[in-house]
Structures are given as structure tokens and as C-alpha cells.
Amino acid sequence: MYKARVEHEFSAAHFLSHYRGKCENLHGHNYKVRLWVKGAKLDEGGMLADFSLLKKALKDAVEPLDHSNLNDMAVFKNDPSAERIARYVFERVCEKLPALGIDSALLHAVDVFESSRSMARYLPDTTAVRE
């Protein structure tokens, strides 16, 4: 089994409405996002997926988040946690990969780092059928 990873960064503000503590106040992060692909077969060039195309898909997925207040996005239901951001990015990348000639089934996980010490990972339920 092969795995490959690309990264992108973005900056955004948020607050967590259902949290009691410092994070219920508006604050910001310089997020780091890692996109993982996984598969058993390499293409004719010996690659699982082209890094430049993976980077493009990730950049395009993250672009709407950059320099925004994440609470303004309905998808996060006013609680834009790292976990919800990871799922959002995963789903956006999954939508973009086929147009780049990459099988979206290769998409394995998305990690979102709020800091060097705090991150969340989204992995899809592999027992469910992905559309």
C-alpha cells in the first residue's frame, strides 16, 4: 500500500459557540492542512497521484476559508471546529479530484492543524458507499 501527502496553509478566524472557555471568543489560527491519498497501484509513471494536481485540489478547496470568519459559513453551524473543517476540506477535494483525472477513491484523510500541537483528522466511514 502506498500513501502520499500534500500540504497547504490558510489563515482564518472563528469562535466555538458551544464551548466554554477561551475558544468561545473570536480568535484566529494559521491552519495547516494535510491531504492524504492511499492506494495499492502506481500509475505508469510510478506515482500514486501527481503531487501538483493534489496541491491544486487542496488549494482550491481551502481558498474559500482563507482570511475569513469561519462562523459566517453555514456549513459549520457556528461551531467551525478543526474536525468540521477537516471534513469540509475532504468533501471539497473529493469533488475536485475527478476533474483533475484522479480517482476520488484514493482520497484517504485530511488533517487540520490549529497549531503544531493540536490537530484533527477526518477519515470517511469505509463501510459506507461513497458517492
N, C-alpha and C. Protein backbone atom coordinates (compact mmCIF):
# COMPACT_ATOMS: atom_id res chain seq x y z
N MET A 1 0.85 -1.18 0.00
CA MET A 1 0.00 0.00 0.00
C MET A 1 0.89 1.24 0.00
N TYR A 2 0.51 2.22 -0.81
CA TYR A 2 1.25 3.48 -0.91
C TYR A 2 0.41 4.60 -0.30
N LYS A 3 1.08 5.57 0.30
CA LYS A 3 0.43 6.79 0.78
C LYS A 3 1.26 7.97 0.30
N ALA A 4 0.58 9.05 0.00
CA ALA A 4 1.24 10.30 -0.38
C ALA A 4 0.50 11.44 0.31
N ARG A 5 1.22 12.55 0.53
CA ARG A 5 0.64 13.67 1.27
C ARG A 5 1.08 14.98 0.66
N VAL A 6 0.16 15.94 0.63
CA VAL A 6 0.48 17.32 0.28
C VAL A 6 -0.08 18.22 1.38
N GLU A 7 0.45 19.44 1.44
CA GLU A 7 0.03 20.38 2.48
C GLU A 7 -0.32 21.73 1.88
N HIS A 8 -1.15 22.44 2.61
CA HIS A 8 -1.47 23.83 2.28
C HIS A 8 -1.77 24.54 3.59
N GLU A 9 -1.68 25.85 3.59
CA GLU A 9 -1.96 26.64 4.78
C GLU A 9 -2.97 27.73 4.46
N PHE A 10 -3.71 28.12 5.49
CA PHE A 10 -4.61 29.26 5.37
C PHE A 10 -4.77 29.89 6.74
N SER A 11 -5.21 31.13 6.75
CA SER A 11 -5.46 31.86 7.99
C SER A 11 -6.94 32.20 8.06
N ALA A 12 -7.52 32.02 9.25
CA ALA A 12 -8.93 32.32 9.41
C ALA A 12 -9.25 32.58 10.88
N ALA A 13 -10.36 33.25 11.11
CA ALA A 13 -10.88 33.50 12.45
C ALA A 13 -12.07 32.59 12.70
N HIS A 14 -12.33 32.32 13.97
CA HIS A 14 -13.52 31.57 14.34
C HIS A 14 -13.74 31.68 15.84
N PHE A 15 -14.91 31.21 16.27
CA PHE A 15 -15.20 31.00 17.68
C PHE A 15 -16.11 29.79 17.76
N LEU A 16 -16.14 29.17 18.92
CA LEU A 16 -16.94 27.96 19.11
C LEU A 16 -18.10 28.29 20.05
N SER A 17 -19.31 28.32 19.50
CA SER A 17 -20.49 28.73 20.26
C SER A 17 -20.84 27.79 21.40
N HIS A 18 -20.55 26.52 21.26
CA HIS A 18 -20.92 25.54 22.26
C HIS A 18 -19.74 25.08 23.10
N TYR A 19 -18.79 25.97 23.28
CA TYR A 19 -17.59 25.69 24.06
C TYR A 19 -17.53 26.69 25.20
N ARG A 20 -17.14 26.26 26.36
CA ARG A 20 -16.98 27.18 27.48
C ARG A 20 -15.49 27.29 27.79
N GLY A 21 -14.95 28.46 27.54
CA GLY A 21 -13.53 28.70 27.73
C GLY A 21 -13.06 29.72 26.71
N LYS A 22 -11.75 29.84 26.56
CA LYS A 22 -11.18 30.86 25.69
C LYS A 22 -11.66 30.75 24.24
N CYS A 23 -11.91 29.54 23.77
CA CYS A 23 -12.26 29.36 22.36
C CYS A 23 -13.68 29.80 22.01
N GLU A 24 -14.46 30.20 23.02
CA GLU A 24 -15.78 30.74 22.71
C GLU A 24 -15.68 32.18 22.24
N ASN A 25 -14.50 32.78 22.40
CA ASN A 25 -14.25 34.14 21.93
C ASN A 25 -13.64 34.10 20.53
N LEU A 26 -13.93 35.14 19.76
CA LEU A 26 -13.36 35.24 18.42
C LEU A 26 -11.84 35.24 18.51
N HIS A 27 -11.21 34.37 17.71
CA HIS A 27 -9.75 34.28 17.66
C HIS A 27 -9.37 33.71 16.31
N GLY A 28 -8.08 33.66 16.02
CA GLY A 28 -7.65 33.18 14.71
C GLY A 28 -6.56 32.13 14.81
N HIS A 29 -6.38 31.44 13.69
CA HIS A 29 -5.34 30.43 13.56
C HIS A 29 -4.68 30.56 12.19
N ASN A 30 -3.44 30.15 12.15
CA ASN A 30 -2.76 29.89 10.88
C ASN A 30 -2.82 28.37 10.72
N TYR A 31 -3.84 27.92 10.02
CA TYR A 31 -4.09 26.49 9.87
C TYR A 31 -3.12 25.85 8.89
N LYS A 32 -2.75 24.62 9.17
CA LYS A 32 -2.03 23.79 8.21
C LYS A 32 -2.95 22.61 7.90
N VAL A 33 -3.09 22.31 6.62
CA VAL A 33 -3.96 21.21 6.18
C VAL A 33 -3.11 20.19 5.43
N ARG A 34 -3.25 18.93 5.82
CA ARG A 34 -2.55 17.84 5.12
C ARG A 34 -3.59 16.95 4.47
N LEU A 35 -3.38 16.69 3.20
CA LEU A 35 -4.24 15.83 2.40
C LEU A 35 -3.50 14.53 2.13
N TRP A 36 -4.11 13.41 2.46
CA TRP A 36 -3.51 12.09 2.27
C TRP A 36 -4.26 11.31 1.21
N VAL A 37 -3.53 10.67 0.33
CA VAL A 37 -4.10 9.70 -0.61
C VAL A 37 -3.45 8.36 -0.33
N LYS A 38 -4.18 7.30 -0.68
CA LYS A 38 -3.71 5.94 -0.37
C LYS A 38 -4.18 5.01 -1.47
N GLY A 39 -3.30 4.11 -1.90
CA GLY A 39 -3.69 3.15 -2.92
C GLY A 39 -2.64 2.07 -3.09
N ALA A 40 -3.06 1.00 -3.75
CA ALA A 40 -2.18 -0.15 -3.93
C ALA A 40 -1.43 -0.12 -5.25
N LYS A 41 -1.89 0.68 -6.20
CA LYS A 41 -1.28 0.67 -7.54
C LYS A 41 -0.72 2.03 -7.91
N LEU A 42 0.42 2.00 -8.57
CA LEU A 42 1.03 3.22 -9.08
C LEU A 42 0.68 3.38 -10.56
N ASP A 43 0.69 4.61 -11.04
CA ASP A 43 0.42 4.83 -12.46
C ASP A 43 1.64 4.45 -13.29
N GLU A 44 1.55 4.62 -14.59
CA GLU A 44 2.65 4.21 -15.47
C GLU A 44 3.93 5.00 -15.21
N GLY A 45 3.81 6.16 -14.56
CA GLY A 45 4.98 6.96 -14.22
C GLY A 45 5.53 6.63 -12.84
N GLY A 46 4.93 5.63 -12.19
CA GLY A 46 5.41 5.23 -10.87
C GLY A 46 4.89 6.09 -9.73
N MET A 47 3.78 6.81 -9.96
CA MET A 47 3.21 7.67 -8.92
C MET A 47 1.81 7.19 -8.53
N LEU A 48 1.49 7.41 -7.28
CA LEU A 48 0.13 7.15 -6.81
C LEU A 48 -0.80 8.23 -7.37
N ALA A 49 -0.38 9.48 -7.25
CA ALA A 49 -1.10 10.63 -7.81
C ALA A 49 -0.10 11.76 -7.97
N ASP A 50 -0.31 12.59 -8.95
CA ASP A 50 0.56 13.72 -9.24
C ASP A 50 0.46 14.75 -8.11
N PHE A 51 1.59 15.03 -7.45
CA PHE A 51 1.60 15.99 -6.35
C PHE A 51 1.03 17.35 -6.77
N SER A 52 1.38 17.82 -7.96
CA SER A 52 0.93 19.15 -8.38
C SER A 52 -0.59 19.19 -8.51
N LEU A 53 -1.20 18.10 -8.97
CA LEU A 53 -2.66 18.07 -9.08
C LEU A 53 -3.32 17.96 -7.71
N LEU A 54 -2.71 17.20 -6.81
CA LEU A 54 -3.23 17.12 -5.44
C LEU A 54 -3.15 18.49 -4.76
N LYS A 55 -2.03 19.19 -4.97
CA LYS A 55 -1.87 20.52 -4.39
C LYS A 55 -2.92 21.49 -4.92
N LYS A 56 -3.21 21.39 -6.22
CA LYS A 56 -4.24 22.25 -6.81
C LYS A 56 -5.60 21.97 -6.20
N ALA A 57 -5.96 20.71 -6.08
CA ALA A 57 -7.26 20.36 -5.49
C ALA A 57 -7.37 20.86 -4.06
N LEU A 58 -6.31 20.70 -3.30
CA LEU A 58 -6.32 21.16 -1.91
C LEU A 58 -6.39 22.68 -1.83
N LYS A 59 -5.60 23.36 -2.63
CA LYS A 59 -5.62 24.83 -2.63
C LYS A 59 -7.00 25.36 -3.00
N ASP A 60 -7.61 24.78 -4.02
CA ASP A 60 -8.93 25.21 -4.45
C ASP A 60 -9.99 24.95 -3.37
N ALA A 61 -9.84 23.84 -2.64
CA ALA A 61 -10.80 23.51 -1.58
C ALA A 61 -10.68 24.45 -0.39
N VAL A 62 -9.46 24.88 -0.10
CA VAL A 62 -9.20 25.71 1.08
C VAL A 62 -9.42 27.20 0.80
N GLU A 63 -9.32 27.59 -0.44
CA GLU A 63 -9.41 29.01 -0.82
C GLU A 63 -10.59 29.75 -0.19
N PRO A 64 -11.82 29.20 -0.17
CA PRO A 64 -12.94 29.95 0.43
C PRO A 64 -12.78 30.20 1.93
N LEU A 65 -11.91 29.45 2.60
CA LEU A 65 -11.72 29.60 4.03
C LEU A 65 -10.69 30.66 4.39
N ASP A 66 -9.76 30.92 3.48
CA ASP A 66 -8.63 31.79 3.77
C ASP A 66 -9.08 33.22 4.05
N HIS A 67 -8.54 33.78 5.13
CA HIS A 67 -8.83 35.15 5.56
C HIS A 67 -10.33 35.40 5.68
N SER A 68 -11.01 34.47 6.33
CA SER A 68 -12.45 34.61 6.56
C SER A 68 -12.75 34.40 8.03
N ASN A 69 -13.98 34.73 8.39
CA ASN A 69 -14.51 34.33 9.69
C ASN A 69 -15.31 33.06 9.41
N LEU A 70 -14.81 31.94 9.83
CA LEU A 70 -15.43 30.65 9.51
C LEU A 70 -16.85 30.54 10.05
N ASN A 71 -17.18 31.30 11.07
CA ASN A 71 -18.53 31.28 11.62
C ASN A 71 -19.56 31.84 10.64
N ASP A 72 -19.11 32.57 9.65
CA ASP A 72 -20.02 33.12 8.65
C ASP A 72 -20.46 32.08 7.63
N MET A 73 -19.86 30.89 7.67
CA MET A 73 -20.19 29.83 6.71
C MET A 73 -21.21 28.87 7.33
N ALA A 74 -22.37 28.76 6.70
CA ALA A 74 -23.46 27.93 7.23
C ALA A 74 -23.05 26.47 7.44
N VAL A 75 -22.13 25.98 6.65
CA VAL A 75 -21.71 24.58 6.73
C VAL A 75 -21.17 24.22 8.11
N PHE A 76 -20.64 25.19 8.83
CA PHE A 76 -20.04 24.91 10.13
C PHE A 76 -21.01 25.10 11.30
N LYS A 77 -22.22 25.54 11.04
CA LYS A 77 -23.27 25.69 12.06
C LYS A 77 -22.77 26.45 13.28
N ASN A 78 -22.00 27.48 13.04
CA ASN A 78 -21.47 28.38 14.07
C ASN A 78 -20.50 27.70 15.04
N ASP A 79 -20.04 26.52 14.72
CA ASP A 79 -19.01 25.84 15.50
C ASP A 79 -17.97 25.23 14.56
N PRO A 80 -17.14 26.09 13.94
CA PRO A 80 -16.14 25.61 12.99
C PRO A 80 -14.93 24.98 13.69
N SER A 81 -15.15 23.79 14.21
CA SER A 81 -14.07 23.06 14.87
C SER A 81 -13.10 22.52 13.83
N ALA A 82 -11.93 22.14 14.28
CA ALA A 82 -10.94 21.54 13.37
C ALA A 82 -11.51 20.28 12.73
N GLU A 83 -12.31 19.53 13.48
CA GLU A 83 -12.93 18.32 12.94
C GLU A 83 -13.87 18.64 11.78
N ARG A 84 -14.70 19.67 11.95
CA ARG A 84 -15.63 20.05 10.87
C ARG A 84 -14.88 20.63 9.67
N ILE A 85 -13.82 21.37 9.92
CA ILE A 85 -13.02 21.91 8.82
C ILE A 85 -12.39 20.77 8.04
N ALA A 86 -11.87 19.76 8.74
CA ALA A 86 -11.25 18.61 8.06
C ALA A 86 -12.26 17.90 7.15
N ARG A 87 -13.48 17.70 7.65
CA ARG A 87 -14.49 17.04 6.81
C ARG A 87 -14.86 17.92 5.61
N TYR A 88 -15.02 19.21 5.84
CA TYR A 88 -15.33 20.14 4.76
C TYR A 88 -14.27 20.05 3.66
N VAL A 89 -13.00 20.11 4.04
CA VAL A 89 -11.92 20.07 3.06
C VAL A 89 -11.92 18.72 2.34
N PHE A 90 -12.09 17.64 3.08
CA PHE A 90 -12.13 16.31 2.47
C PHE A 90 -13.21 16.25 1.39
N GLU A 91 -14.41 16.70 1.72
CA GLU A 91 -15.52 16.63 0.77
C GLU A 91 -15.30 17.52 -0.44
N ARG A 92 -14.74 18.72 -0.25
CA ARG A 92 -14.46 19.61 -1.39
C ARG A 92 -13.39 19.01 -2.29
N VAL A 93 -12.34 18.44 -1.71
CA VAL A 93 -11.29 17.82 -2.52
C VAL A 93 -11.86 16.63 -3.28
N CYS A 94 -12.68 15.84 -2.63
CA CYS A 94 -13.30 14.67 -3.26
C CYS A 94 -14.08 15.09 -4.51
N GLU A 95 -14.74 16.24 -4.45
CA GLU A 95 -15.48 16.76 -5.60
C GLU A 95 -14.56 17.20 -6.73
N LYS A 96 -13.37 17.68 -6.39
CA LYS A 96 -12.47 18.27 -7.38
C LYS A 96 -11.55 17.26 -8.07
N LEU A 97 -11.25 16.15 -7.42
CA LEU A 97 -10.27 15.21 -7.98
C LEU A 97 -10.65 14.63 -9.34
N PRO A 98 -11.89 14.19 -9.57
CA PRO A 98 -12.21 13.60 -10.88
C PRO A 98 -11.93 14.54 -12.06
N ALA A 99 -12.18 15.82 -11.89
CA ALA A 99 -11.92 16.78 -12.97
C ALA A 99 -10.43 16.90 -13.27
N LEU A 100 -9.60 16.50 -12.31
CA LEU A 100 -8.15 16.53 -12.49
C LEU A 100 -7.60 15.18 -12.93
N GLY A 101 -8.50 14.23 -13.17
CA GLY A 101 -8.08 12.91 -13.62
C GLY A 101 -7.61 11.99 -12.51
N ILE A 102 -7.99 12.30 -11.27
CA ILE A 102 -7.58 11.48 -10.12
C ILE A 102 -8.82 10.81 -9.55
N ASP A 103 -8.74 9.52 -9.35
CA ASP A 103 -9.84 8.75 -8.76
C ASP A 103 -10.05 9.22 -7.33
N SER A 104 -11.25 9.71 -7.01
CA SER A 104 -11.51 10.21 -5.65
C SER A 104 -11.45 9.10 -4.61
N ALA A 105 -11.49 7.83 -5.03
CA ALA A 105 -11.35 6.72 -4.09
C ALA A 105 -9.96 6.68 -3.46
N LEU A 106 -8.98 7.36 -4.07
CA LEU A 106 -7.63 7.42 -3.50
C LEU A 106 -7.58 8.32 -2.26
N LEU A 107 -8.53 9.24 -2.15
CA LEU A 107 -8.53 10.18 -1.03
C LEU A 107 -8.70 9.41 0.27
N HIS A 108 -7.73 9.56 1.17
CA HIS A 108 -7.69 8.77 2.40
C HIS A 108 -8.07 9.58 3.64
N ALA A 109 -7.47 10.75 3.83
CA ALA A 109 -7.71 11.51 5.06
C ALA A 109 -7.31 12.96 4.86
N VAL A 110 -7.84 13.80 5.73
CA VAL A 110 -7.44 15.20 5.80
C VAL A 110 -7.16 15.52 7.27
N ASP A 111 -5.98 16.11 7.51
CA ASP A 111 -5.59 16.58 8.83
C ASP A 111 -5.65 18.10 8.84
N VAL A 112 -6.19 18.66 9.91
CA VAL A 112 -6.22 20.11 10.08
C VAL A 112 -5.53 20.44 11.39
N PHE A 113 -4.46 21.21 11.30
CA PHE A 113 -3.70 21.64 12.46
C PHE A 113 -4.08 23.08 12.81
N GLU A 114 -4.53 23.30 14.03
CA GLU A 114 -4.73 24.66 14.52
C GLU A 114 -3.41 25.23 15.04
N SER A 115 -2.55 24.35 15.48
CA SER A 115 -1.22 24.71 15.95
C SER A 115 -0.34 23.49 15.74
N SER A 116 0.91 23.62 16.10
CA SER A 116 1.82 22.47 15.95
C SER A 116 1.48 21.36 16.94
N ARG A 117 0.66 21.66 17.95
CA ARG A 117 0.33 20.68 18.97
C ARG A 117 -1.11 20.20 18.95
N SER A 118 -1.94 20.77 18.07
CA SER A 118 -3.36 20.42 18.04
C SER A 118 -3.84 20.19 16.63
N MET A 119 -4.34 18.99 16.36
CA MET A 119 -4.86 18.69 15.03
C MET A 119 -6.03 17.72 15.13
N ALA A 120 -6.84 17.73 14.07
CA ALA A 120 -7.96 16.79 13.93
C ALA A 120 -7.84 16.15 12.56
N ARG A 121 -8.26 14.90 12.47
CA ARG A 121 -8.21 14.16 11.21
C ARG A 121 -9.62 13.70 10.85
N TYR A 122 -9.96 13.82 9.55
CA TYR A 122 -11.21 13.25 9.05
C TYR A 122 -10.88 12.09 8.12
N LEU A 123 -11.45 10.94 8.44
CA LEU A 123 -11.41 9.74 7.60
C LEU A 123 -12.85 9.36 7.30
N PRO A 124 -13.18 9.07 6.06
CA PRO A 124 -14.57 8.68 5.79
C PRO A 124 -14.86 7.31 6.36
N ASP A 125 -16.13 7.04 6.57
CA ASP A 125 -16.56 5.72 7.02
C ASP A 125 -16.40 4.77 5.82
N THR A 126 -15.44 3.88 5.91
CA THR A 126 -15.15 3.00 4.77
C THR A 126 -16.20 1.91 4.59
N THR A 127 -17.10 1.77 5.55
CA THR A 127 -18.18 0.79 5.39
C THR A 127 -19.33 1.38 4.58
N ALA A 128 -19.37 2.71 4.48
CA ALA A 128 -20.42 3.37 3.71
C ALA A 128 -19.96 3.49 2.26
N VAL A 129 -20.89 3.50 1.35
CA VAL A 129 -20.58 3.68 -0.07
C VAL A 129 -20.41 5.16 -0.33
N ARG A 130 -19.26 5.53 -0.88
CA ARG A 130 -19.00 6.93 -1.22
C ARG A 130 -19.59 7.23 -2.58
N GLU A 131 -20.34 8.30 -2.67
CA GLU A 131 -20.94 8.71 -3.95
C GLU A 131 -20.01 9.64 -4.68
